[in-house]
Coordinates of N, CA and C and ligand atoms in Angstrom, one line a residue:
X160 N 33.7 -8.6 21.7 CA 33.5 -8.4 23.2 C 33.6 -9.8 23.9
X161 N 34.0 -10.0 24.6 CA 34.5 -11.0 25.9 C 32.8 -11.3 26.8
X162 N 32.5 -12.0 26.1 CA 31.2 -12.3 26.9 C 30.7 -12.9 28.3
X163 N 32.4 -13.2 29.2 CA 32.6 -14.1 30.2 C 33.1 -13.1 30.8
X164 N 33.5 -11.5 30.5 CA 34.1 -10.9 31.4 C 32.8 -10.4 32.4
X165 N 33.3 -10.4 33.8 CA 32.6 -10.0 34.8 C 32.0 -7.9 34.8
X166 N 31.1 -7.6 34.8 CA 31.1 -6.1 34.6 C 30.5 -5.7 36.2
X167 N 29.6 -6.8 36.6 CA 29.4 -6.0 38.1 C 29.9 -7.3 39.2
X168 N 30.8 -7.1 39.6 CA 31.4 -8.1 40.8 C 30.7 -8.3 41.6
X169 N 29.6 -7.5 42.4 CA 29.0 -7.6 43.1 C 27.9 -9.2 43.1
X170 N 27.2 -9.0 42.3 CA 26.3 -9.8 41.5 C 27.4 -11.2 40.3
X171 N 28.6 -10.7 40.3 CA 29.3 -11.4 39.3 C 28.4 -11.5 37.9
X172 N 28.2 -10.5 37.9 CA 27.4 -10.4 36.2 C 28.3 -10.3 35.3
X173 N 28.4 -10.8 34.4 CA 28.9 -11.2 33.0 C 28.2 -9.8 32.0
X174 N 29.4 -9.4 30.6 CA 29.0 -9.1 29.7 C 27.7 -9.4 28.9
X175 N 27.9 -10.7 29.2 CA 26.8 -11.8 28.5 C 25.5 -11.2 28.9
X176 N 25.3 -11.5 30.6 CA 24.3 -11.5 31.4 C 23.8 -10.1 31.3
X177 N 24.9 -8.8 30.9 CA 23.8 -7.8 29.9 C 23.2 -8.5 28.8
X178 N 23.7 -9.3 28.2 CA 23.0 -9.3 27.0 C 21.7 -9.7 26.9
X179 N 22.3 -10.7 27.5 CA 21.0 -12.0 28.1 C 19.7 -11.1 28.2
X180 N 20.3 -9.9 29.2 CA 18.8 -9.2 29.7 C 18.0 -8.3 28.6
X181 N 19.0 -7.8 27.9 CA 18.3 -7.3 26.8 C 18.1 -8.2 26.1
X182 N 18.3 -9.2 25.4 CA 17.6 -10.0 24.2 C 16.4 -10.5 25.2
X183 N 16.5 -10.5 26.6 CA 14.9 -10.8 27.1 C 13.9 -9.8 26.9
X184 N 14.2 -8.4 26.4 CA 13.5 -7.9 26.3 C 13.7 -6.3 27.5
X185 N 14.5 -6.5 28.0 CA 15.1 -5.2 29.0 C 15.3 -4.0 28.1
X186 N 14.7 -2.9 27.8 CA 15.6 -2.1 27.0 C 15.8 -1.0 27.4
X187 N 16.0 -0.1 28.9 CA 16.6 0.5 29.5 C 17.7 0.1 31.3
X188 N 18.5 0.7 31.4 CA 19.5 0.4 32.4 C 18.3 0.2 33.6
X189 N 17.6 0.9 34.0 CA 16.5 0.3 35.4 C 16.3 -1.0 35.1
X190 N 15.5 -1.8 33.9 CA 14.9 -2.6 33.7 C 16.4 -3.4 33.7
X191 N 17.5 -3.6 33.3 CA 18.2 -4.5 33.5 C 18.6 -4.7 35.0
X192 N 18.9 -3.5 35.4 CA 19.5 -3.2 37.0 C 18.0 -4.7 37.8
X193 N 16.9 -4.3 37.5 CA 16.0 -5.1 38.2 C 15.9 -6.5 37.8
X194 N 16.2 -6.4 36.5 CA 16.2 -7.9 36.4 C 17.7 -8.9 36.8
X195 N 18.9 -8.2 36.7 CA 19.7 -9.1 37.1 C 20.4 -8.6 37.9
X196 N 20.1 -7.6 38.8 CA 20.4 -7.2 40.1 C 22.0 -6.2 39.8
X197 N 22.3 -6.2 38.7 CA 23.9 -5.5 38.4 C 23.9 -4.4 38.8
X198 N 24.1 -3.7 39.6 CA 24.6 -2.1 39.3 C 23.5 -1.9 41.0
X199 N 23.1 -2.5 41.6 CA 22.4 -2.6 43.0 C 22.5 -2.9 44.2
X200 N 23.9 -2.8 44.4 CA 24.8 -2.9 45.6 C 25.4 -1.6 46.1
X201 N 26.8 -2.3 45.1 CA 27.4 -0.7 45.4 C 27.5 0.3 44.7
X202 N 27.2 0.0 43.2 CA 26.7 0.8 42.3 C 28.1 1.6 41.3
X203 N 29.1 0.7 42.0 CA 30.6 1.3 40.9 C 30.3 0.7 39.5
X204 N 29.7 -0.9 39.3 CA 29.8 -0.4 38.0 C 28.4 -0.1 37.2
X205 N 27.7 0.7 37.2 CA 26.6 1.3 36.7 C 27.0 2.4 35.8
X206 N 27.8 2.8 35.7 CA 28.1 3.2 34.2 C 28.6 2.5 33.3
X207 N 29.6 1.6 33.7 CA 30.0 0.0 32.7 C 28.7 -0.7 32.4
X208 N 27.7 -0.7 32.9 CA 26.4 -1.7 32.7 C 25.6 -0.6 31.9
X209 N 25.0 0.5 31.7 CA 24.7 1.6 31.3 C 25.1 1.3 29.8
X210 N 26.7 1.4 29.8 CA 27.2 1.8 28.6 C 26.7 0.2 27.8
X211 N 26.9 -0.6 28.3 CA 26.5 -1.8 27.4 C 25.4 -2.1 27.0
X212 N 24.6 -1.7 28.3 CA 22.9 -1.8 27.9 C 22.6 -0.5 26.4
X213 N 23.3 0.7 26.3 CA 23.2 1.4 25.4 C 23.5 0.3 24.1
X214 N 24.8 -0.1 24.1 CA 25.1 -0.9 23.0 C 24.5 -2.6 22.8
X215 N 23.9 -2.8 23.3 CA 23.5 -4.5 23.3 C 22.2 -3.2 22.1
X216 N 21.1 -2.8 23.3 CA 19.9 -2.5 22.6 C 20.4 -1.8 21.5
X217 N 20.9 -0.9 21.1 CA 21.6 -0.3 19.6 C 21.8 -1.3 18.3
X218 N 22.0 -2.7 19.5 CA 22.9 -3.8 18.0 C 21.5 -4.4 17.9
X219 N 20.4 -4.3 18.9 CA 19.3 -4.9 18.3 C 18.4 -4.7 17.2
X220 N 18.6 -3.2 17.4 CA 17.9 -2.5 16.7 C 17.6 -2.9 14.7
Ligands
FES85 S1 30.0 -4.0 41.1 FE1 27.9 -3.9 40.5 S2 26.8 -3.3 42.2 FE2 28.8 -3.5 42.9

């Protein structure tokens, strides 16, 4: 995965900057949405941030 690619434009959140949130300890899409503001504008990509937050927490497991 492309850890530089942008997922919410709004915020310019990065793949990464999901990750970031979960290895801080985020482990549902609310808790990330609050921590790095992604998906809290306009809200198009909140299923792209969703689906990664599923998979970041999954790989932690
Ligand atoms: S692209 Fe993420 S809130 Fe708009």
């Amino acid at each position: 995965m492309d850890m530089d690619k942008i997922v919410c434009n709004c915020y310019s959140i990065t793949n990464g900057g999901i990750k970031e949130a979960v290895d801080n300890g985020a482990t549902t899409l609310d808790e990330v949405m609050e921590v790095t503001g992604a998906g809290t504008i306009c809200g198009a990509c909140v299923d792209d941030v969703k689906r990664l937050v599923e998979q970041f927490v999954a790989e932690k497991k």
